[in-house]
Every structure is written in structure tokens, then in C-alpha cells.
Short mmCIF file of C-alpha atoms and ligand atoms in Angstrom, two decimals:
data_model
loop_
_atom_site.label_atom_id
_atom_site.label_comp_id
_atom_site.label_asym_id
_atom_site.label_seq_id
_atom_site.Cartn_x
_atom_site.Cartn_y
_atom_site.Cartn_z
CA MET A 1 47.15 74.71 -5.00
CA LYS A 2 48.18 77.79 -3.19
CA GLU A 3 48.49 77.82 0.85
CA GLU A 4 46.89 81.56 0.69
CA ALA A 5 43.58 79.87 -1.01
CA ILE A 6 43.32 77.05 0.96
CA ALA A 7 43.60 78.80 4.02
CA ILE A 8 40.89 81.64 2.63
CA LEU A 9 38.55 78.24 2.05
CA GLN A 10 39.09 76.57 5.23
CA ARG A 11 37.80 79.90 7.81
CA TYR A 12 34.72 79.96 5.44
CA GLY A 13 33.90 76.60 5.58
CA GLN A 14 34.36 76.08 1.72
CA ASN A 15 36.99 73.01 1.51
CA HIS A 16 34.35 71.35 -0.49
CA LEU A 17 36.07 72.48 -3.09
CA LEU A 18 39.28 70.84 -2.32
CA ASN A 19 37.29 67.26 -3.00
CA PHE A 20 36.99 68.71 -6.65
CA LEU A 21 40.93 69.01 -7.59
CA PRO A 22 41.55 65.40 -9.07
CA LEU A 23 39.26 66.38 -11.64
CA LEU A 24 40.84 69.27 -12.52
CA ASN A 25 43.37 69.83 -14.86
CA GLU A 26 47.01 73.13 -13.78
CA GLU A 27 44.93 75.56 -15.72
CA GLU A 28 41.74 74.96 -14.17
CA ILE A 29 43.61 74.67 -10.49
CA HIS A 30 44.71 78.32 -11.57
CA ASN A 31 41.91 79.76 -12.30
CA LEU A 32 39.96 78.14 -9.21
CA GLU A 33 42.84 79.74 -7.55
CA GLU A 34 42.30 83.18 -9.27
CA GLN A 35 38.51 82.77 -8.18
CA ILE A 36 39.08 82.11 -4.87
CA LEU A 37 41.89 85.08 -4.24
CA HIS A 38 38.91 87.77 -5.26
CA ILE A 39 35.47 86.76 -4.01
CA ASP A 40 34.97 88.65 -0.96
CA PHE A 41 33.69 85.01 1.26
CA GLU A 42 33.20 87.21 4.33
CA GLN A 43 30.60 88.98 2.51
CA LEU A 44 29.33 85.47 1.20
CA GLN A 45 28.49 84.29 4.61
CA LYS A 46 26.96 87.52 5.96
CA LEU A 47 24.55 87.27 3.52
CA TYR A 48 24.01 83.40 3.90
CA GLU A 49 23.59 84.12 7.70
CA LYS A 50 21.00 86.66 6.69
CA SER A 51 19.34 84.59 4.80
CA LYS A 52 18.63 82.11 8.00
CA GLN A 53 17.02 85.51 9.62
CA SER A 54 13.58 86.48 9.18
CA ASP A 55 13.27 90.12 8.45
CA MET A 56 13.50 91.81 11.26
CA LEU A 57 10.63 94.43 11.31
CA GLU A 58 11.79 97.73 11.98
CA GLU A 59 9.26 100.26 12.35
CA LYS A 60 7.91 100.90 8.61
CA LYS A 61 5.14 103.83 7.96
CA ILE A 62 3.76 103.55 4.55
CA GLU A 63 2.40 106.22 2.62
CA HIS A 64 1.00 106.92 -0.74
CA ILE A 65 3.46 109.10 -3.00
CA PRO A 66 1.85 111.75 -5.40
CA TYR A 67 2.50 111.70 -8.69
CA ILE A 68 1.63 113.94 -12.10
CA ASP A 69 -0.43 112.08 -14.33
CA LYS A 70 0.93 113.00 -18.13
CA GLU A 71 -2.54 112.80 -19.80
CA LYS A 72 -4.44 115.00 -17.07
CA LEU A 73 -1.51 117.81 -18.13
CA SER A 74 -2.91 120.78 -20.03
CA PRO A 75 -1.65 121.17 -23.81
CA GLN A 76 0.21 124.43 -22.57
CA GLU A 77 1.86 122.46 -19.50
CA LEU A 78 3.35 119.81 -22.03
CA LYS A 79 4.57 122.32 -24.15
CA GLU A 80 6.37 124.25 -21.45
CA LEU A 81 7.67 120.95 -19.75
CA GLU A 82 8.69 119.63 -23.41
CA GLU A 83 10.56 123.07 -24.29
CA VAL A 84 12.80 122.35 -20.62
CA GLY A 85 13.84 119.05 -21.58
CA LYS A 86 13.96 119.80 -25.34
CA LYS A 87 17.25 122.56 -23.97
CA ILE A 88 19.06 119.91 -22.27
CA ILE A 89 18.54 117.31 -25.41
CA LEU A 90 19.95 119.55 -27.74
CA GLU A 91 22.44 120.85 -25.41
CA GLN A 92 23.88 117.42 -25.30
CA LYS A 93 23.41 116.89 -21.81
CA TYR A 94 21.19 113.83 -21.81
CA ALA A 95 22.39 110.08 -22.06
CA VAL A 96 20.77 107.10 -21.87
CA VAL A 97 21.56 103.81 -20.14
CA THR A 98 20.17 100.27 -20.78
CA MET A 99 20.27 98.00 -18.18
CA ALA A 100 21.39 94.33 -19.83
CA GLY A 101 23.11 92.57 -17.87
CA GLY A 102 20.12 90.50 -16.30
CA GLN A 103 20.13 86.60 -17.26
CA GLY A 104 16.81 86.53 -18.76
CA THR A 105 16.18 82.99 -17.25
CA ARG A 106 12.30 83.20 -17.39
CA LEU A 107 12.33 83.64 -21.32
CA GLY A 108 15.24 80.92 -21.88
CA HIS A 109 16.85 82.24 -24.74
CA LYS A 110 19.90 80.90 -25.29
CA GLY A 111 22.07 84.80 -26.05
CA PRO A 112 21.41 88.05 -24.57
CA LYS A 113 18.17 89.23 -24.10
CA GLY A 114 18.54 92.06 -26.65
CA THR A 115 19.33 89.64 -28.97
CA TYR A 116 16.51 87.74 -28.41
CA SER A 117 14.31 88.83 -32.36
CA LEU A 118 10.98 89.87 -32.19
CA SER A 119 8.47 89.46 -35.57
CA THR A 120 7.10 92.55 -35.68
CA ILE A 121 5.14 94.64 -38.26
CA ASP A 122 8.50 95.59 -39.83
CA GLY A 123 9.73 92.00 -40.48
CA PRO A 124 12.23 90.85 -37.89
CA LYS A 125 13.72 92.96 -34.90
CA TYR A 126 16.28 92.25 -32.44
CA ILE A 127 15.47 93.98 -29.17
CA PHE A 128 18.98 95.77 -29.61
CA GLU A 129 17.26 97.10 -33.13
CA ILE A 130 14.22 98.08 -31.59
CA ILE A 131 15.94 100.27 -29.10
CA VAL A 132 18.61 101.98 -31.63
CA ASP A 133 15.70 102.44 -34.10
CA ARG A 134 14.42 104.72 -31.03
CA LEU A 135 17.56 106.52 -30.57
CA LYS A 136 18.25 107.20 -34.61
CA LYS A 137 14.70 108.38 -34.35
CA ALA A 138 15.63 110.82 -31.80
CA ARG A 139 18.49 111.45 -33.77
CA GLN A 140 16.17 112.73 -36.59
CA ASN A 141 13.81 114.82 -34.22
CA TYR A 142 16.81 116.59 -32.22
CA GLY A 143 19.81 116.23 -35.10
CA VAL A 144 21.63 115.10 -31.80
CA THR A 145 22.95 111.89 -31.25
CA ILE A 146 22.53 110.74 -27.83
CA PRO A 147 25.56 109.02 -25.83
CA TRP A 148 24.31 105.29 -25.22
CA TYR A 149 25.57 103.44 -22.35
CA VAL A 150 24.87 99.97 -22.29
CA MET A 151 25.47 97.81 -18.80
CA THR A 152 26.57 93.94 -19.34
CA SER A 153 27.05 91.12 -17.26
CA ARG A 154 30.18 88.86 -17.34
CA GLU A 155 28.12 86.05 -18.79
CA ASN A 156 26.96 88.27 -21.52
CA HIS A 157 29.29 91.23 -22.10
CA LYS A 158 31.63 89.46 -24.59
CA GLU A 159 28.78 88.15 -27.08
CA THR A 160 26.76 91.65 -26.77
CA LEU A 161 29.97 92.87 -28.30
CA GLU A 162 29.96 90.62 -31.07
CA PHE A 163 26.44 91.05 -31.80
CA MET A 164 26.21 95.18 -31.94
CA GLU A 165 29.93 94.51 -34.02
CA LYS A 166 28.28 92.12 -36.45
CA ASN A 167 25.14 93.92 -36.60
CA GLU A 168 27.45 97.20 -36.91
CA TYR A 169 25.41 99.58 -33.97
CA PHE A 170 22.12 99.03 -36.23
CA GLY A 171 23.49 102.12 -37.97
CA TYR A 172 24.41 103.88 -34.85
CA ASP A 173 27.30 106.08 -34.37
CA LYS A 174 29.76 103.62 -32.50
CA ALA A 175 31.73 106.44 -31.03
CA LYS A 176 28.54 107.31 -29.32
CA VAL A 177 28.05 103.67 -27.80
CA LYS A 178 30.08 102.13 -24.17
CA PHE A 179 29.22 98.93 -22.55
CA PHE A 180 30.05 98.35 -19.28
CA MET A 181 30.40 95.20 -16.92
CA GLN A 182 28.86 94.87 -13.72
CA GLY A 183 29.86 92.97 -10.71
CA GLU A 184 29.03 89.52 -9.85
CA LEU A 185 28.58 87.20 -6.93
CA PRO A 186 28.82 83.37 -6.37
CA LEU A 187 26.00 81.63 -6.04
CA ILE A 188 25.63 79.13 -3.14
CA ASP A 189 23.50 76.54 -2.14
CA GLN A 190 21.29 75.87 0.71
CA GLU A 191 24.12 75.24 3.01
CA GLY A 192 26.25 78.26 2.03
CA LYS A 193 28.37 76.66 -0.18
CA VAL A 194 29.73 77.81 -3.26
CA ILE A 195 28.94 75.62 -6.79
CA LEU A 196 31.09 74.67 -9.62
CA GLY A 197 29.91 75.21 -13.01
CA GLN A 198 30.49 73.00 -16.40
CA ASP A 199 33.42 75.33 -16.70
CA LYS A 200 34.74 73.77 -13.30
CA LYS A 201 34.90 77.32 -11.94
CA ILE A 202 32.75 78.72 -9.05
CA LYS A 203 29.98 79.87 -10.44
CA GLU A 204 29.14 83.59 -10.29
CA ALA A 205 26.05 85.61 -11.44
CA ALA A 206 25.00 89.66 -11.82
CA ASP A 207 24.63 91.03 -8.82
CA GLY A 208 21.28 92.64 -9.59
CA ASN A 209 20.69 95.96 -11.40
CA GLY A 210 21.46 98.01 -8.47
CA GLY A 211 25.27 96.97 -9.33
CA ILE A 212 24.67 99.78 -12.09
CA TYR A 213 26.01 102.42 -9.50
CA GLU A 214 28.94 100.88 -8.49
CA ALA A 215 29.60 99.79 -11.82
CA MET A 216 29.25 102.94 -13.94
CA PHE A 217 31.79 104.34 -11.79
CA GLN A 218 34.49 101.71 -11.56
CA ASN A 219 34.41 101.54 -15.11
CA GLY A 220 34.97 104.87 -16.52
CA ILE A 221 31.36 105.73 -17.03
CA LEU A 222 30.57 108.71 -14.62
CA GLN A 223 34.30 110.06 -15.91
CA ASP A 224 32.77 109.47 -19.40
CA MET A 225 29.90 111.05 -19.11
CA LYS A 226 31.38 113.94 -17.00
CA GLU A 227 33.43 115.03 -19.31
CA LYS A 228 30.73 114.72 -22.02
CA LYS A 229 28.50 117.42 -19.86
CA ILE A 230 26.09 115.16 -19.38
CA GLU A 231 23.11 116.66 -16.50
CA TRP A 232 20.83 114.29 -17.32
CA ILE A 233 20.90 110.00 -17.65
CA PHE A 234 17.24 107.93 -18.53
CA VAL A 235 18.06 104.38 -17.07
CA SER A 236 16.26 101.30 -18.10
CA GLY A 237 15.85 97.65 -18.78
CA ILE A 238 16.60 95.87 -21.55
CA ALA A 239 13.57 94.20 -21.84
CA ASN A 240 10.76 97.05 -22.07
CA ILE A 241 10.83 97.32 -26.18
CA LEU A 242 8.26 100.16 -25.47
CA SER A 243 10.87 102.26 -23.15
CA ASN A 244 10.51 106.20 -23.77
CA PHE A 245 13.35 106.99 -23.06
CA VAL A 246 14.25 110.06 -24.78
CA ASP A 247 11.76 112.00 -23.11
CA PRO A 248 11.63 115.76 -22.87
CA ILE A 249 7.98 116.04 -20.78
CA LEU A 250 10.27 113.80 -17.87
CA VAL A 251 13.12 115.96 -17.92
CA GLY A 252 11.08 119.11 -18.01
CA LEU A 253 8.92 118.12 -14.98
CA THR A 254 11.69 116.67 -12.65
CA ILE A 255 14.01 119.55 -13.28
CA LYS A 256 10.66 121.92 -12.48
CA GLN A 257 9.75 120.34 -9.22
CA ASN A 258 13.27 120.58 -8.30
CA HIS A 259 13.93 116.92 -7.95
CA VAL A 260 17.18 114.42 -9.07
CA ILE A 261 15.32 111.21 -9.42
CA ALA A 262 12.31 110.48 -12.01
CA SER A 263 10.70 107.43 -12.39
CA LYS A 264 7.97 106.48 -15.00
CA SER A 265 4.96 104.52 -13.85
CA VAL A 266 1.63 102.65 -15.20
CA VAL A 267 -1.26 102.20 -12.99
CA LYS A 268 -1.78 99.14 -11.50
CA THR A 269 -4.47 96.94 -12.97
CA ASN A 270 -5.79 95.23 -10.25
CA PRO A 271 -4.74 94.93 -6.30
CA LYS A 272 -3.43 91.71 -6.68
CA GLU A 273 -1.22 92.38 -9.18
CA LYS A 274 2.27 90.63 -8.89
CA VAL A 275 4.35 94.17 -9.28
CA GLY A 276 6.14 96.81 -6.86
CA VAL A 277 4.55 99.82 -6.34
CA PHE A 278 5.74 103.34 -5.55
CA CYS A 279 5.21 104.56 -1.68
CA LYS A 280 6.72 106.49 0.49
CA MET A 281 8.46 104.68 3.16
CA ASN A 282 9.25 106.59 6.43
CA GLY A 283 8.89 109.74 4.32
CA LYS A 284 11.36 108.94 1.67
CA PRO A 285 10.37 107.90 -1.56
CA LYS A 286 10.36 103.69 -2.45
CA VAL A 287 9.56 101.10 -4.42
CA ILE A 288 7.57 98.43 -2.47
CA GLU A 289 7.59 94.69 -3.87
CA TYR A 290 4.00 93.22 -4.10
CA ILE A 291 4.62 90.80 -1.36
CA ASP A 292 5.50 93.72 1.17
CA LEU A 293 2.35 95.73 0.75
CA PRO A 294 -0.29 94.55 3.36
CA GLU A 295 -3.42 93.21 1.62
CA GLU A 296 -5.79 95.70 3.07
CA MET A 297 -3.22 98.38 1.59
CA ALA A 298 -3.29 97.33 -1.79
CA GLU A 299 -6.92 97.70 -1.50
CA GLN A 300 -7.14 100.65 -0.66
CA THR A 301 -8.43 103.90 -2.83
CA ASP A 302 -8.40 107.38 -3.00
CA GLU A 303 -11.18 110.25 -3.28
CA ASN A 304 -11.35 109.19 -7.12
CA GLY A 305 -11.80 105.47 -6.43
CA GLU A 306 -8.03 104.84 -7.80
CA LEU A 307 -5.97 102.44 -6.20
CA LEU A 308 -3.48 104.54 -3.33
CA TYR A 309 -0.47 101.89 -4.09
CA GLY A 310 -1.39 101.83 -7.83
CA GLU A 311 2.14 103.60 -9.52
CA VAL A 312 3.77 100.70 -10.88
CA ASN A 313 7.34 100.71 -11.52
CA ILE A 314 8.11 99.84 -14.77
CA ALA A 315 12.33 100.60 -14.31
CA THR A 316 12.33 103.50 -16.63
CA HIS A 317 14.61 106.03 -14.20
CA LEU A 318 15.79 109.14 -14.71
CA PHE A 319 18.60 110.58 -12.60
CA HIS A 320 20.58 114.12 -12.93
CA TYR A 321 24.55 113.19 -12.58
CA SER A 322 25.10 114.60 -9.55
CA VAL A 323 22.58 111.40 -8.01
CA LEU A 324 25.08 108.76 -9.84
CA GLU A 325 28.06 110.70 -8.18
CA ASN A 326 27.05 110.20 -5.04
CA LEU A 327 25.75 106.80 -5.06
CA ALA A 328 29.22 105.55 -6.82
CA ASN A 329 30.49 104.00 -3.57
CA SER A 330 27.24 103.04 -1.49
CA LYS A 331 26.01 99.82 -0.47
CA LEU A 332 22.47 99.00 -1.08
CA PRO A 333 20.79 95.91 0.68
CA TYR A 334 21.27 92.65 -0.50
CA HIS A 335 17.70 90.87 -2.12
CA ILE A 336 17.70 87.07 -1.74
CA ALA A 337 16.55 84.47 -4.53
CA VAL A 338 16.13 80.63 -4.81
CA LYS A 339 16.69 80.08 -7.92
CA LYS A 340 17.66 76.99 -10.24
CA SER A 341 21.08 76.46 -11.23
CA GLY A 342 23.21 73.20 -12.98
CA TYR A 343 25.55 72.12 -10.64
CA LEU A 344 29.18 69.76 -11.16
CA THR A 345 28.95 67.33 -8.52
CA GLU A 346 32.89 65.83 -6.89
CA LYS A 347 32.14 62.83 -9.21
CA GLY A 348 32.64 65.10 -12.32
CA GLU A 349 28.45 64.94 -13.51
CA TYR A 350 26.85 67.57 -14.04
CA ILE A 351 23.13 67.58 -12.92
CA GLU A 352 20.23 70.21 -13.65
CA PRO A 353 18.05 70.15 -10.95
CA GLU A 354 14.16 69.91 -11.10
CA GLY A 355 13.36 72.73 -9.46
CA PRO A 356 15.41 75.89 -7.19
CA ASN A 357 18.64 74.89 -5.16
CA ILE A 358 20.43 77.95 -5.02
CA TYR A 359 20.52 81.45 -3.34
CA LYS A 360 21.77 84.39 -5.68
CA PHE A 361 22.14 87.56 -3.90
CA GLU A 362 20.83 90.59 -5.86
CA THR A 363 20.92 94.75 -5.15
CA PHE A 364 18.28 96.76 -6.88
CA ILE A 365 18.33 99.90 -8.84
CA PHE A 366 15.68 101.77 -6.92
CA ASP A 367 16.69 100.93 -3.04
CA ALA A 368 18.82 103.91 -3.40
CA PHE A 369 15.79 105.98 -3.77
CA VAL A 370 15.10 106.10 -0.09
CA ARG A 371 18.44 108.28 0.11
CA TYR A 372 16.40 110.94 -1.30
CA ASP A 373 13.74 112.69 0.41
CA ASP A 374 11.49 113.32 -3.19
CA MET A 375 11.10 111.99 -6.55
CA THR A 376 9.18 112.70 -9.61
CA ILE A 377 6.64 110.29 -10.70
CA LEU A 378 5.11 110.80 -13.86
CA ARG A 379 1.96 108.21 -14.58
CA VAL A 380 2.16 107.65 -18.35
CA LYS A 381 -0.18 104.88 -20.27
CA ARG A 382 0.49 101.37 -20.11
CA GLN A 383 0.03 100.85 -23.90
CA GLU A 384 2.41 103.30 -24.65
CA GLU A 385 5.46 102.77 -22.65
CA PHE A 386 5.63 99.53 -21.22
CA ALA A 387 5.88 96.20 -23.05
CA PRO A 388 8.08 94.28 -21.49
CA VAL A 389 10.06 90.65 -22.90
CA LYS A 390 10.19 88.43 -19.63
CA ASN A 391 8.70 85.23 -19.61
CA ARG A 392 9.04 82.59 -22.77
CA THR A 393 4.94 82.31 -22.78
CA GLY A 394 1.80 84.04 -21.73
CA ASN A 395 1.85 87.27 -19.66
CA ASP A 396 5.07 89.67 -20.77
CA SER A 397 6.24 87.23 -23.17
CA PRO A 398 7.67 88.44 -26.93
CA GLU A 399 3.83 87.82 -28.34
CA THR A 400 2.13 90.17 -25.89
CA ALA A 401 5.57 92.61 -25.90
CA THR A 402 4.90 92.60 -29.70
CA LYS A 403 1.36 92.84 -30.20
CA LEU A 404 2.12 96.47 -27.89
CA TYR A 405 5.15 97.19 -29.91
CA ASN A 406 3.08 96.56 -33.62
CA ALA A 407 0.30 98.64 -31.84
CA MET A 408 2.59 101.83 -31.44
CA LEU A 409 5.20 101.38 -33.96
CA SER A 410 3.58 103.97 -36.25
CA LYS A 411 4.09 106.84 -33.34
CA PHE A 412 7.52 106.98 -32.23
P1 UTP Z 1 15.10 91.11 -14.23
O1 UTP Z 1 14.58 91.25 -12.90
O2 UTP Z 1 13.72 91.20 -15.34
O3 UTP Z 1 16.36 90.03 -14.33
O4 UTP Z 1 15.89 92.73 -14.83
P2 UTP Z 1 16.72 89.49 -15.95
O5 UTP Z 1 17.76 88.91 -14.93
O6 UTP Z 1 16.92 90.40 -17.19
O7 UTP Z 1 15.65 87.51 -16.30
P3 UTP Z 1 15.11 86.50 -15.43
O8 UTP Z 1 14.76 87.39 -13.91
O9 UTP Z 1 16.31 86.05 -15.11
O10 UTP Z 1 14.17 86.08 -16.39
C1 UTP Z 1 15.07 93.70 -15.18
C2 UTP Z 1 16.38 94.42 -15.95
O11 UTP Z 1 17.42 95.19 -15.22
C3 UTP Z 1 18.63 94.23 -15.78
C4 UTP Z 1 17.87 93.23 -16.89
O12 UTP Z 1 18.88 92.99 -17.49
C5 UTP Z 1 16.69 93.98 -16.83
O13 UTP Z 1 16.94 94.72 -17.73
N1 UTP Z 1 19.57 93.36 -14.87
C6 UTP Z 1 19.15 92.49 -13.64
C7 UTP Z 1 20.73 94.00 -14.97
O14 UTP Z 1 20.86 95.10 -15.38
N2 UTP Z 1 21.64 92.92 -13.95
C8 UTP Z 1 21.07 92.13 -12.86
O15 UTP Z 1 21.90 91.80 -12.30
C9 UTP Z 1 20.12 92.11 -12.79
#
């Protein structure tokens, strides 16, 4: 192995990798060297050290965030907002991004989540197909083929592309679809050591959906949007099969409120529901995770008896182009997740652990919101716009999502 690579391993306490060399052939050693040279071990070490510290409690003032309830808007208001948003769509200033870089570990499907097939009343449909159906519907409604960008990760990029090619983009205009890969970070064990996978490479994984800002810039997506003169970009996750991502009312409302970021929310069903909610923290918009929301605040209600912190984040966001440009180079905070991952031992055995054994570092798309003074929150109906496919069974599973989807099918 090259001196340079060995020096890096020694500097960052990763020399255990040298014990694996007898298991590796020339090509595998070369691949490992390449990885060692590109990984930012300095950053990894800092992240590991941070995982050992408890979150230093800085002064955090949490307040309720104002929102607009779509249901309470008058037909006249809805019409006016729709007109504003429609104009943006008709002028081809609107684009859709689907975040599909996640691992989908909870679903346990072999392959990208978008290639999972659901039994709908229209027959079996892949999740990617469901998204395309909605884009095609917009093409029919507005006579405009909306550009569609799909964020993948190294793990699922090739498979995603092949799948879409094989299915001929489900009848969408291929020229309007672009895939871009997000960044990744190595997984580390609880001693801060990187691990090897079955392919004898250091195991790395997508760095969270907050990686979207950098990835859009690095992969020329921002440039492409600029050339197309796109002004508003809707971003949502692959898991929510009811994501209503062509929504002129949201665009109209955001423009009317003079904001550059917007999100949709649904009502939290009860104070204990394990979801992130919108709030203001130190005066800035923020999504607060359920574990960080003090119990008494989670229970607090307003004068109408509704939860004060009851606007659930469903990962459906609208950005003005300028936001994506601003955030292209900014660093978001990392969150640590303890996950389960198979690893290679120095004897060449591949072990699948029973429980969580590694740290994964992720950034979240909504952590950028605090950089802005305000944002638009539009409350929509859960049964109309939120049907996530996350778990294999039970809540938020293919079964529950398909039921909701079937009920909505005729409406969009
Ligand atoms: P989730 O938090 O549901 O993660 O992602 P996941 O990876 O899909 O599923 P689990 O936790 O392993 O079971 C929310 C959205 O963000 C995307 C996902 O594809 C999903 O649309 N995402 C997540 C990325 O695009 N990149 C990531 O690194 C993580």
C-alpha cells in the first residue's frame, strides 16, 4: 500500500485496515487506497468526537410558527393564489426534485425504494411510476413538461437509472429527467473505526437528505435550472406516494407572503406522535424532532384547543432558486444515527450483527431553514397528501400507504 495512504491511516487511528491487506488482491488494495485518499478523515474524527459529547444546551427559545390552513381559505383566495402559481408553471419556471438517495433500511426492499411495487386499484405500480403519473397529469393539465430531478446515492444510482431506462421513463420525456448523486460518508463502529464491506471497500453511506444542496451544485443541477430559468423548485422524498408536488396554491401563497421557502404540514394526531414539527427557534423557522420537544410544550394547545406545536413536517418543501444557490456551499450540522451494518472481520468472515453497531452521520434538508427569517407553512390534509412507505409492516407501510393512495386515486 502507498506510503501516503498508510500515513493517513496512522494519523487518524485507522491502522486496523492494514490487518486486512493479506485478504486483498492487488486491485482491491488499489481500490482501498483510492478510498483512503479521498475520505475526509479529519472530518470523520471530529464527528466521532462529537458523538461522545452530550449536546451542549445552548439557549433555545422555542415558539409556535404561524401557518395557513388550506381548508380555511375561501374559494376566492384559493383562486387568486392558484392563478399566481399557475403562471409560474405555465411560464416553465417550475421544477420538481425527488430525494431518493436514502437506504430504505426499514422497508427492507432489495433495490431503490422507487422500484418497490404497490398493489393499487389500477394494478401494480412502482413508486417511481406513481411519481411519473403525477408529472404526466400536470403535463395534461398545464400543457407543460415539468423538469424532474432525482437525487440518488452511489449505492442506488446505477440501479435507479437502469430501472428508469428499462421502463422507458414510464412515458415521461427522458430529456426532462436528470439524476444526480449525493455525497457520502464512511460508517464507523463505536470505537470510531471505519469498517469494510463484503466488497472489501470501506463502507460509506449517503450523508442524509441535507446533502441535496451541495449535490445540486456539484452535479450541475443548479446550473441546469439557471439555464432553464427555473424560479421555484419543489422538493419531496420518494417515500411519500401522495406528495402533491405540482401545487400552484403553495407557490402562490409563498409569493404572496414574500417568502423564499415554504413547506406543507399536516396536523399532529396526538402530542406523543413521533414526528418532527415546525416551530420558531430563536426567532427562526425550524423543524424540531419529537425527542427535542419538551413534553409540556408538546401538550400545549392554542385558543382553539389545537396543539401549539402541531404542524408536522412531511418533507415537502418549496424553494426559490436563490435559496438553493445560497446554500450550495454551506455546511449543515450532522446528526448521528446508530444503525445496523454487516462488516468484514480480519479473518475474512462477514458478520451481520443482531443489533445496531455503527454510527451514521447525516444532515437534514430542513436544518437550512434557520438561516432564513421566515417561511410559509401551508397546512394540508393528511389523507390527501401524506402516505409514506417507510416500514415493512404496520404504520407507514406499503399496506397503509396503498390504502390512502387508492382512496385518492380518482382525485389527482
Ligand atoms: P428517511 O429518513 O425515510 O430515510 O428519508 P431512508 O433512508 O429512506 O429510510 P431508512 O431510514 O433507511 O429506513 C427521507 C427521505 O430522504 C431521502 C430518502 O430517500 C427519503 O426520500 N434521503 C434520505 C436521501 O435522499 N438521502 C439520504 O442520505 C437520506
